[in-house]
Every structure is written in structure tokens, then in C-alpha cells.
Short mmCIF file of C-alpha atoms and ligand atoms in Angstrom, two decimals:
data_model
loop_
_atom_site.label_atom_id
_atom_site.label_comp_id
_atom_site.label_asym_id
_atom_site.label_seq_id
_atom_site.Cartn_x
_atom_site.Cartn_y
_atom_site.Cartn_z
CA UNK A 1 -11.84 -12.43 3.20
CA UNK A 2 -12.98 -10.94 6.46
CA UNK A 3 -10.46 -8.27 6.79
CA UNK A 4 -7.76 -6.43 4.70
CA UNK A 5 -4.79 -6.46 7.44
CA UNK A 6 -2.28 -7.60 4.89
CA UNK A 7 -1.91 -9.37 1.72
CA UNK A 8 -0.80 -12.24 2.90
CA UNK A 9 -4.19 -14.39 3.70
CA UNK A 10 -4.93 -13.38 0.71
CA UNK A 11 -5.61 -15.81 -2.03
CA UNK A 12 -4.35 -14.84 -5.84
CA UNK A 13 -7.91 -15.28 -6.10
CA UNK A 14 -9.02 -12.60 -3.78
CA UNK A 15 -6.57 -9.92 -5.07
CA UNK A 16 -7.88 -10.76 -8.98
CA UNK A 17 -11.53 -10.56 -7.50
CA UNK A 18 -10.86 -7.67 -5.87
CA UNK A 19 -9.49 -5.52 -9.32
CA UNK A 20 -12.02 -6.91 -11.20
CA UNK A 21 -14.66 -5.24 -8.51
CA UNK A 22 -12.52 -2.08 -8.66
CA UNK A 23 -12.25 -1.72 -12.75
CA UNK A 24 -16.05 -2.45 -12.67
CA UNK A 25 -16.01 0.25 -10.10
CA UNK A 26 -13.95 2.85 -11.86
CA UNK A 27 -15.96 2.31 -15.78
CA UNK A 28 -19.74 3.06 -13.93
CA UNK A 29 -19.17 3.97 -9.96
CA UNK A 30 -22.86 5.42 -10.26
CA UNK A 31 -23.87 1.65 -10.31
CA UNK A 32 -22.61 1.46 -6.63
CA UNK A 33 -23.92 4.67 -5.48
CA UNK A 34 -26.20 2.81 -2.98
CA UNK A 35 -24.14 -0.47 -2.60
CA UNK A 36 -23.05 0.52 1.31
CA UNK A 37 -26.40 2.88 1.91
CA UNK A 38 -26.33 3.48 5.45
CA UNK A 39 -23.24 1.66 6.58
CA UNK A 40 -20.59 3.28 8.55
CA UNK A 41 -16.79 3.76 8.46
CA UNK A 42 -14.88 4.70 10.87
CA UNK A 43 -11.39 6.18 10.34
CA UNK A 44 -9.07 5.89 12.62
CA UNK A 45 -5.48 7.81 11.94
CA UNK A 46 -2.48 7.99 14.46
CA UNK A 47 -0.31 9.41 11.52
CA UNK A 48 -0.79 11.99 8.93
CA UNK A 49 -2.49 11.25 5.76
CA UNK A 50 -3.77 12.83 3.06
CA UNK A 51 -4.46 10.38 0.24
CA UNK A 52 -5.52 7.34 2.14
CA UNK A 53 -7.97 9.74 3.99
CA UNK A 54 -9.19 11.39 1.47
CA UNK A 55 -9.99 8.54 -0.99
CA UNK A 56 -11.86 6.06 1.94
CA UNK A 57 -13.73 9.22 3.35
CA UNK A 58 -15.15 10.10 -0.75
CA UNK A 59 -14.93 6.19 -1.52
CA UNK A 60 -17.60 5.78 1.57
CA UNK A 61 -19.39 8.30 0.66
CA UNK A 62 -19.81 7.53 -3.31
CA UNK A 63 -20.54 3.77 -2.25
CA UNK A 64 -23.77 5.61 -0.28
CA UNK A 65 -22.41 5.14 3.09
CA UNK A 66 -21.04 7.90 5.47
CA UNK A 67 -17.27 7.87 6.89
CA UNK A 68 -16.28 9.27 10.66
CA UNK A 69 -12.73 10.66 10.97
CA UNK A 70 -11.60 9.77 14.20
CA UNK A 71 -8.31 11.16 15.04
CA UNK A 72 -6.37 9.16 17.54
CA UNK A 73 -5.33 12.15 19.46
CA UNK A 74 -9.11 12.36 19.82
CA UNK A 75 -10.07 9.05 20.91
CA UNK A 76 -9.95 7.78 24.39
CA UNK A 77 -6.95 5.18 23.17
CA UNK A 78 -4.92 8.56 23.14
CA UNK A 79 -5.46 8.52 26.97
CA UNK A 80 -4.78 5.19 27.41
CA UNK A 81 -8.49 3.18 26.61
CA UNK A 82 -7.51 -0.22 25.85
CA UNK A 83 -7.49 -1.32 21.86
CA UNK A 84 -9.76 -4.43 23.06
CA UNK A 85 -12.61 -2.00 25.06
CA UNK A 86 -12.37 -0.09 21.71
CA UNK A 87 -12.59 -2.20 19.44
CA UNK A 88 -15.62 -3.89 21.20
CA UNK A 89 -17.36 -0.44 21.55
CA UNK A 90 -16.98 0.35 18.11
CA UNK A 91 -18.40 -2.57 16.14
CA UNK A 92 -21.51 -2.18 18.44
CA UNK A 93 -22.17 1.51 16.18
CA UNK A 94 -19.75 1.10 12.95
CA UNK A 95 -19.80 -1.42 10.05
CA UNK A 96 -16.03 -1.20 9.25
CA UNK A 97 -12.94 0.04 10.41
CA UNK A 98 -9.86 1.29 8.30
CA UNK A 99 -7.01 2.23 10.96
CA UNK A 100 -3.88 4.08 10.27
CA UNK A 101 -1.27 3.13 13.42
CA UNK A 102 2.12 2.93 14.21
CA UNK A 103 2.14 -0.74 16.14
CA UNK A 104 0.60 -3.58 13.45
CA UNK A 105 -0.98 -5.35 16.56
CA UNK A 106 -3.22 -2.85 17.12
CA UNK A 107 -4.51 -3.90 14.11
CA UNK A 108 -4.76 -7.35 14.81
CA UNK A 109 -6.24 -6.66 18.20
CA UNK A 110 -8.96 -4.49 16.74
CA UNK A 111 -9.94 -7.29 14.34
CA UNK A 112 -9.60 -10.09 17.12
CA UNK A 113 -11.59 -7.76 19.36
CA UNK A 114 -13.99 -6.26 17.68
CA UNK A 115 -16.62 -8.18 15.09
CA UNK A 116 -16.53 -5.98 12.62
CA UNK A 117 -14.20 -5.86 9.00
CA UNK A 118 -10.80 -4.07 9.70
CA UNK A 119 -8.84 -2.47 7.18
CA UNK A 120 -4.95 -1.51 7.57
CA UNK A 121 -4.64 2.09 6.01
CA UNK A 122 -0.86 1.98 7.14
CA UNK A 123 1.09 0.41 9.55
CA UNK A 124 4.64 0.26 10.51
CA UNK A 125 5.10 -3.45 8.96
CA UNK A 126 2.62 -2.80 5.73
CA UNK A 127 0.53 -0.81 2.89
CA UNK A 128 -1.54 -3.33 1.30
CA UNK A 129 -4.03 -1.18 0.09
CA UNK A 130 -1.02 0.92 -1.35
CA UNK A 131 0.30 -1.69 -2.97
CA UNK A 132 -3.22 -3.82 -4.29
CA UNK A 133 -3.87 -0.04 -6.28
CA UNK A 134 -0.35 -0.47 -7.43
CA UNK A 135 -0.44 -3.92 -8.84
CA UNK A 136 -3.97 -2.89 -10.05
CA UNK A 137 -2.28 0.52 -11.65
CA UNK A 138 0.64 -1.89 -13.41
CA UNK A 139 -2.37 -4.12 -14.57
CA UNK A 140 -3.91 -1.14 -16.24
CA UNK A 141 -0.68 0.01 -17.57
CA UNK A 142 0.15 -2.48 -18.67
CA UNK A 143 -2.69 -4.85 -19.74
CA UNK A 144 -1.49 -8.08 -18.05
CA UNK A 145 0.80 -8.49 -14.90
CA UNK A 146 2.45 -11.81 -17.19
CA UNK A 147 6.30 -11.89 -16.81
CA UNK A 148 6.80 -8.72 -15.22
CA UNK A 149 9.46 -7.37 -12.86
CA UNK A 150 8.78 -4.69 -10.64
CA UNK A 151 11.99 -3.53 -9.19
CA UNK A 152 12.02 -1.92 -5.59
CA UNK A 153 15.42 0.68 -4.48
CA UNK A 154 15.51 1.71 -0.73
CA UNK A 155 14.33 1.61 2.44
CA UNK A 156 12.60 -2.01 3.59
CA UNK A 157 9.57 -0.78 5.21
CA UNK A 158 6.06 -1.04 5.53
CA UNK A 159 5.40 -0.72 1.12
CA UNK A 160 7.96 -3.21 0.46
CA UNK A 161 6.56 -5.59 2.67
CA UNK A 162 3.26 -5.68 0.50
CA UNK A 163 4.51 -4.83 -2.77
CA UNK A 164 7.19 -7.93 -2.02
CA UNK A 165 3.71 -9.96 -0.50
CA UNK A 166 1.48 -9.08 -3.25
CA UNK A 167 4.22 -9.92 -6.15
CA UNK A 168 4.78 -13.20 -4.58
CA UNK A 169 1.31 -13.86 -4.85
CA UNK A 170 0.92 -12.88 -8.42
CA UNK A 171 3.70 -14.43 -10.00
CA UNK A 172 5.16 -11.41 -10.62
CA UNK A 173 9.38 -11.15 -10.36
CA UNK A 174 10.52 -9.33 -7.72
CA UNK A 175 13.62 -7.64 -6.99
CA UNK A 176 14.69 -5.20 -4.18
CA UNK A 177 17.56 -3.18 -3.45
CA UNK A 178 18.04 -1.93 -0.06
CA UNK A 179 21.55 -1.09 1.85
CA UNK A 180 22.31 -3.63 4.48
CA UNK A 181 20.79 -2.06 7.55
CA UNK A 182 17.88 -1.46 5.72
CA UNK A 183 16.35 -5.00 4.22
CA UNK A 184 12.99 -6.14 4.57
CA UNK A 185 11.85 -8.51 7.67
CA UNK A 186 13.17 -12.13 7.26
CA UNK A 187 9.86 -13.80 8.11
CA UNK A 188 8.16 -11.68 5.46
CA UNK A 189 10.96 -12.40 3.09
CA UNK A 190 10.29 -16.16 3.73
CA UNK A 191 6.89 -16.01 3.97
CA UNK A 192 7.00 -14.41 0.47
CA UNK A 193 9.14 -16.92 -1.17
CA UNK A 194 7.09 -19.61 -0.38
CA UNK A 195 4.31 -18.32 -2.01
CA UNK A 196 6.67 -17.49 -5.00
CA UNK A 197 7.57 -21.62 -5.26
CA UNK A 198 3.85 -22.10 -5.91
CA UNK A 199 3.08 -18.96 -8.38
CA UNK A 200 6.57 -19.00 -9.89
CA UNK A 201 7.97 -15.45 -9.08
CA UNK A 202 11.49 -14.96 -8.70
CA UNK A 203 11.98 -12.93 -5.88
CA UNK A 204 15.62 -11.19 -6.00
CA UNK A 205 17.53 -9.58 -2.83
CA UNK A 206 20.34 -7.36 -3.44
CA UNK A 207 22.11 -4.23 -2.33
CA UNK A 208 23.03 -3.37 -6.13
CA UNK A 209 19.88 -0.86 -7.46
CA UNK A 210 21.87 -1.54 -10.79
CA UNK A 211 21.79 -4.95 -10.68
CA UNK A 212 17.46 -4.68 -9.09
CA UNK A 213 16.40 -2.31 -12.00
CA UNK A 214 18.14 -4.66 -14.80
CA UNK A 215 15.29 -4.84 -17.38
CA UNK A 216 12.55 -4.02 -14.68
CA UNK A 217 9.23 -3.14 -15.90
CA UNK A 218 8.73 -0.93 -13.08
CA UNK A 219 10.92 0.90 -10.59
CA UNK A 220 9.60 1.96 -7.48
CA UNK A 221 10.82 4.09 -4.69
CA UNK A 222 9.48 4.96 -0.80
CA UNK A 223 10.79 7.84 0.94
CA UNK A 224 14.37 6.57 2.69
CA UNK A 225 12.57 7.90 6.51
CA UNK A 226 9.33 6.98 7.41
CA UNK A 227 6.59 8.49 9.43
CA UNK A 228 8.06 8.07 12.87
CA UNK A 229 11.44 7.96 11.83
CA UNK A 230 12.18 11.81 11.20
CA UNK A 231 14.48 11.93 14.16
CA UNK A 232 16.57 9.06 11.80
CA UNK A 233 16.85 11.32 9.17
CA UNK A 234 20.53 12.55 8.72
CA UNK A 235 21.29 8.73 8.90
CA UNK A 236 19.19 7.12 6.74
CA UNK A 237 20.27 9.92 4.62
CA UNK A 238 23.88 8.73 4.28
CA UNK A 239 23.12 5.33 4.21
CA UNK A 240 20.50 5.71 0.99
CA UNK A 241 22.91 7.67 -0.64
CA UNK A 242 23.51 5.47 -4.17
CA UNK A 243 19.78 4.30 -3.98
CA UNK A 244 18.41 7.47 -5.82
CA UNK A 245 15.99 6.67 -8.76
CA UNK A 246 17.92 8.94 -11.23
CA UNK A 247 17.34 9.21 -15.20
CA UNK A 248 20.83 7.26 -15.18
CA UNK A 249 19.68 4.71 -12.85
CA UNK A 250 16.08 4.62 -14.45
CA UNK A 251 18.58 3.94 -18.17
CA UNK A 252 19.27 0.46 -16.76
CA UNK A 253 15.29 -0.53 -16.51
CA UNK A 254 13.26 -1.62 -19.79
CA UNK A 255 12.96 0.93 -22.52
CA UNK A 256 9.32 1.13 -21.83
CA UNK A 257 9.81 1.12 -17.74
CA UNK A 258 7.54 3.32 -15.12
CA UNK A 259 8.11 4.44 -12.33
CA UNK A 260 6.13 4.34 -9.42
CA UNK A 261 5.96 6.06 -5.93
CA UNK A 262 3.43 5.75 -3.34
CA UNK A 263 4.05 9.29 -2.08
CA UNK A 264 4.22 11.68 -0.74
CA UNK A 265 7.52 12.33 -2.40
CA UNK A 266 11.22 14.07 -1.00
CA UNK A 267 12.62 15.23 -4.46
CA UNK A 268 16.44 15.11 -4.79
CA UNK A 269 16.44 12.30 -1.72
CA UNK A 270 14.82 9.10 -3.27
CA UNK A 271 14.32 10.17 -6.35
CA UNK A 272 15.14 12.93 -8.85
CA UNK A 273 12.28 15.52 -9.70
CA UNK A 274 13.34 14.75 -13.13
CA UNK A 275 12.38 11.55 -12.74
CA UNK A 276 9.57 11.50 -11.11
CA UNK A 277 7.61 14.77 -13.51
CA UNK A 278 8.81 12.54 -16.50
CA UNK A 279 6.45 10.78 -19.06
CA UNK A 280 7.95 7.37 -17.45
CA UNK A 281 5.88 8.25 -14.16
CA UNK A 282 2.51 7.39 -12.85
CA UNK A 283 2.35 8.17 -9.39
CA UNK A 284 -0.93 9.96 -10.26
CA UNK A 285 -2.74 7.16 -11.58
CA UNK A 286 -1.50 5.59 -8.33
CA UNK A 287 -2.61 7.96 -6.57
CA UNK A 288 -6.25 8.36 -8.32
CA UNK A 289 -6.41 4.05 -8.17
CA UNK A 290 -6.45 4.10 -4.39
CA UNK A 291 -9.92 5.33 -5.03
CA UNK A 292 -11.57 2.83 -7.04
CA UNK A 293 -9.54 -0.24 -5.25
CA UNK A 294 -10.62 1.02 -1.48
CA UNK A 295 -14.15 1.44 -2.76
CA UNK A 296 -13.69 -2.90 -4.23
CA UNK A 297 -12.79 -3.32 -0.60
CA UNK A 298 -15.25 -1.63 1.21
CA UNK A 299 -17.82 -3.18 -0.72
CA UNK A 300 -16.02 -6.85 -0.82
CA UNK A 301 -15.66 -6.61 3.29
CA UNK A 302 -18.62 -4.52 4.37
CA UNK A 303 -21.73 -5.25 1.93
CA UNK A 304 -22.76 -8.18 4.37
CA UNK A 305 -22.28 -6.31 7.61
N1 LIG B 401 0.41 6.85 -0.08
C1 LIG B 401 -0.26 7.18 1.04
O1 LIG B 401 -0.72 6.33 1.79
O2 LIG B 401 -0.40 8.51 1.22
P1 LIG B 401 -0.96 9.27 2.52
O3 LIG B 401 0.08 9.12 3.59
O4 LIG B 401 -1.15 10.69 2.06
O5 LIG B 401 -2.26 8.63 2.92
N1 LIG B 402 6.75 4.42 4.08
C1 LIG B 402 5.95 5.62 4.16
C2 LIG B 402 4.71 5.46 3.34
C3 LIG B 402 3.80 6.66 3.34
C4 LIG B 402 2.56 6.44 2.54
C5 LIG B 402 5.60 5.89 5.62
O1 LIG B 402 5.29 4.94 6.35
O2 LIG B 402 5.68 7.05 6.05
#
């Protein structure tokens, strides 16, 4: 594992190496207070942020190493410096690099580029570090991820890419509901049911969230527009209507179902605010998890720089 661009070079082995580092993490972090002493992050955002920010700038920082946030507004590639020239540039001061960006080959091209590991805090195409502290999360939860289903309702973007990757490789079922216009890429689709064949997941495609939550463990929701899509709104609004995580809905999962959100969260559009203030949610624990799993990474990809 050289880089964390998406979970799908990763081996089941990696992910399970990777929450075992992170839950060793989380019961005694002051056992890694020097792991990364005097290594360097940089952060790179071209989007908003505030938990994926805010945990890798502490998670550097409680791992003994310092983090740079480096807004791309900022940066010379807002004026039109190549990603190659930067990338080069960069791994000649920094040790890692977690970049937040709209294009996914930028990510690619700063890890082809540059020499240094590359971590994707959020592309257009995928969350994997999202969804490794949700699998991790579910783990916790619920003390094995053995013949679960994790059902997904809405919008086919970047976090159900890697929650769909990162189920495939776990052998954990899958289902997803999205409206027509609004399904998840077929290569990643594919790519994801081959891995299933080998790890046994069933991996279900529908546009009935009924028929998705059907005795799911978990039910998860994204926000129906992305960042980047705001001027798509009104029309993704219409076209998610019926693919609200409602109590009613939520009725349909297991008795003893979560739910999960990566956040930040539109009450009353994905999901209800009933919902998601009930006992049934953890999108705290989610949220707190992206902590201890980024600071697993970090140390995974960058103890050997
Ligand atoms: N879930 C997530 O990545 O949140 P931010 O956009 O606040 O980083
Ligand atoms: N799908 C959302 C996730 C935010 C963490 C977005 O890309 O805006």
C-alpha cells in the first residue's frame, strides 16, 4: 500500500490491517505520539471541508508530525501551475499528501508525479477514507462485519462508490437504491462485483429503497447534490423525492438497524431529522472514527517516508 486513492487496490488484508492499526490507535493514541515526529502533511482542499480537515490536521499533529493547509485557491495550480510541476515540487519538502479535488486524476497525477504517499480526502468519483471509518464504525458497532447488509438510498456518487468498493471487498452484502439517472458508474459496479465472486457479497441494484433496506443492518444516506452540483439542486430534488430515510422507511430495515450518514446533513431532503437525532443513528461515531482511521493511514503510508 503506497497510497490511499481508493479502495480498490486494496487487499481485504490491507483494510483489516488498517482497523486493527486504528482500534490500537483509538485504546492508547499516546503510544503514537511520536510515531510521524517531524514528518509533514500537506493538505490540499479545492472544496469545503470541515471534518476531513479537521481530523488529518489534529491526526498529524497527535501522531507528532505537523500538517500545512494549503488551500487551492492559494496554490499556484489555482493559476494554472501544472498538477505534475506540483506534485514534483512538493514531495521534494512534504512526506505525504491528502488532497481534496473535484477531478480524480488529479489525484492520480499527483501520485504518478510526485514520490511521495497520496491520500484522496474527496473526490468527485470517491470517499474511501469516509467509508474505511464507516466499515470500521459498523465493525465496532457491531462486533463483526459477518453476514451483514449495509443498505445505501440515493444519489450514486463519490461515497457509494467506496462504500459499494469496500463492501465488495469485505464480504459484506450490498444493496443500493438510487433513481435511474442517478446509479453508480458501471465500471465501478463491475469492478465491485468481481471482487464480490471471490469474498461472497451479494451486491444488489435497485431503484426500490423498500426493497434495498429489506432487513439491512445499516441504512445509509449522502446528501441527493453534491459539492459542485448546487446549481443541480431543484432537480435532483424532484428526482430523490421517494428516497428519504424516514422512520417509515427505516421500519422496513432490521429491528436493531443504524443508520449512517457521512455528513454534513440536509434535514427533511435525504433524511428526516427524526431519523437521523434518533437512538438508531451514529453519524457521530462516524464522524469521531475518521480520526483514529486517518491517523492508521498516515502512519501505515508515511512512517517509512
Ligand atoms: N464527511 C466529510 O468528508 O465531511 P467534510 O466535508 O466536512 O470533510
Ligand atoms: N457526496 C458529498 C460528500 C461530502 C462529504 C459531496 O461530495 O459533497
Amino acid at each position: 500500500m503506497k497510497h490511499l486513492i481508493d479502495i480498490h487496490p486494496l487487499s481485504p488484508q490491507d483494510i483489516w490491517h488498517i482497523f486493527h492499526t486504528a482500534a490500537e490507535i483509538k485504546r492508547a493514541p499516546l503510544k503514537f505520539r511520536n510515531a510521524l515526529s517531524g514528518k509533514t502533511l500537506g493538505m490540499i482542499f479545492q472544496k469545503a471541508s470541515t471534518r476531513t480537515r479537521v481530523s488529518f490536521e489534529v491526526g498529524i499533529y497527535q501522531l507528532g508530525g505537523i500538517g500545512l493547509y494549503l488551500s487551492a485557491n492559494d496554490l499556484q495550480i489555482g493559476r494554472g501551475e501544472p498538477i505534475s510541476d506540483t506534485a514534483r515540487v512538493l514531495s521534494r519538502y512534504l512526506d505525504g499528501i491528502m488532497a481534496r479535488v473535484f477531478d480524480h486524476q488529479q489525484l492520480i497525477d499527483l501520485a504518478s508525479f510526485g514520490s511521495i504517499p497520496v491520500i484522496n480526502g474527496l473526490s468527485d468519483l470517491s470517499h474511501p477514507c469516509q467509508a474505511l471509518a464507516d466499515y470500521f464504525t459498523i465493525w465496532e458497532k457491531k462486533g463483526s462485519l459477518e453476514r451483514l447488509k449495509v443498505a445505501y438510498v440515493g444519489d450514486g456518487n463519490n461515497m457509494a462508490h467506496s462504500l459499494l468498493e469496500a463492501a465488495a471487498k469485505l464480504g459484506i452484502h450490498f444493496a443500493s437504491a438510487n433513481p435511474s439517472a442517478y446509479r453508480m458508474k458501471d465500471d465501478i459496479v463491475s469492478a465491485a462485483r468481481g471482487e464480490a465472486e471471490k469474498t461472497g457479497a451479494q451486491i444488489t441494484l435497485t431503484q426500490d429503497p423498500v426493497e434495498a433496506v429489506k432487513d439491512a443492518d445499516i441504512v445509509y444516506t449522502d446528501v441527493w447534490a453534491s459539492m459542485g452540483q448546487e446549481s443541480e439542486s431543484e432537480k435532483r430534488r424532484m428526482a430523490f423525492r421517494g428516497f428519504q430515510v424516514s422512520r417509515e422507511l427505516m421500519n422496513h430495515a432490521s429491528p436493531d438497524c443504524r443508520f449512517m450518514h457521512c455528513l454534513p446533513a440536509h434535514r427533511e431532503e435525504e433524511v428526516t431529522g427524526e431519523v437521523l437525532e434518533s437512538d438508531r443513528s451514529i453519524v457521530f461515531d462516524q464522524a469521531e472514527n475518521r480520526l483514529h482511521v486517518q491517523k492508521a493511514i498516515m502512519l501505515l503510508l508515511m512512517q517509512n517516508q
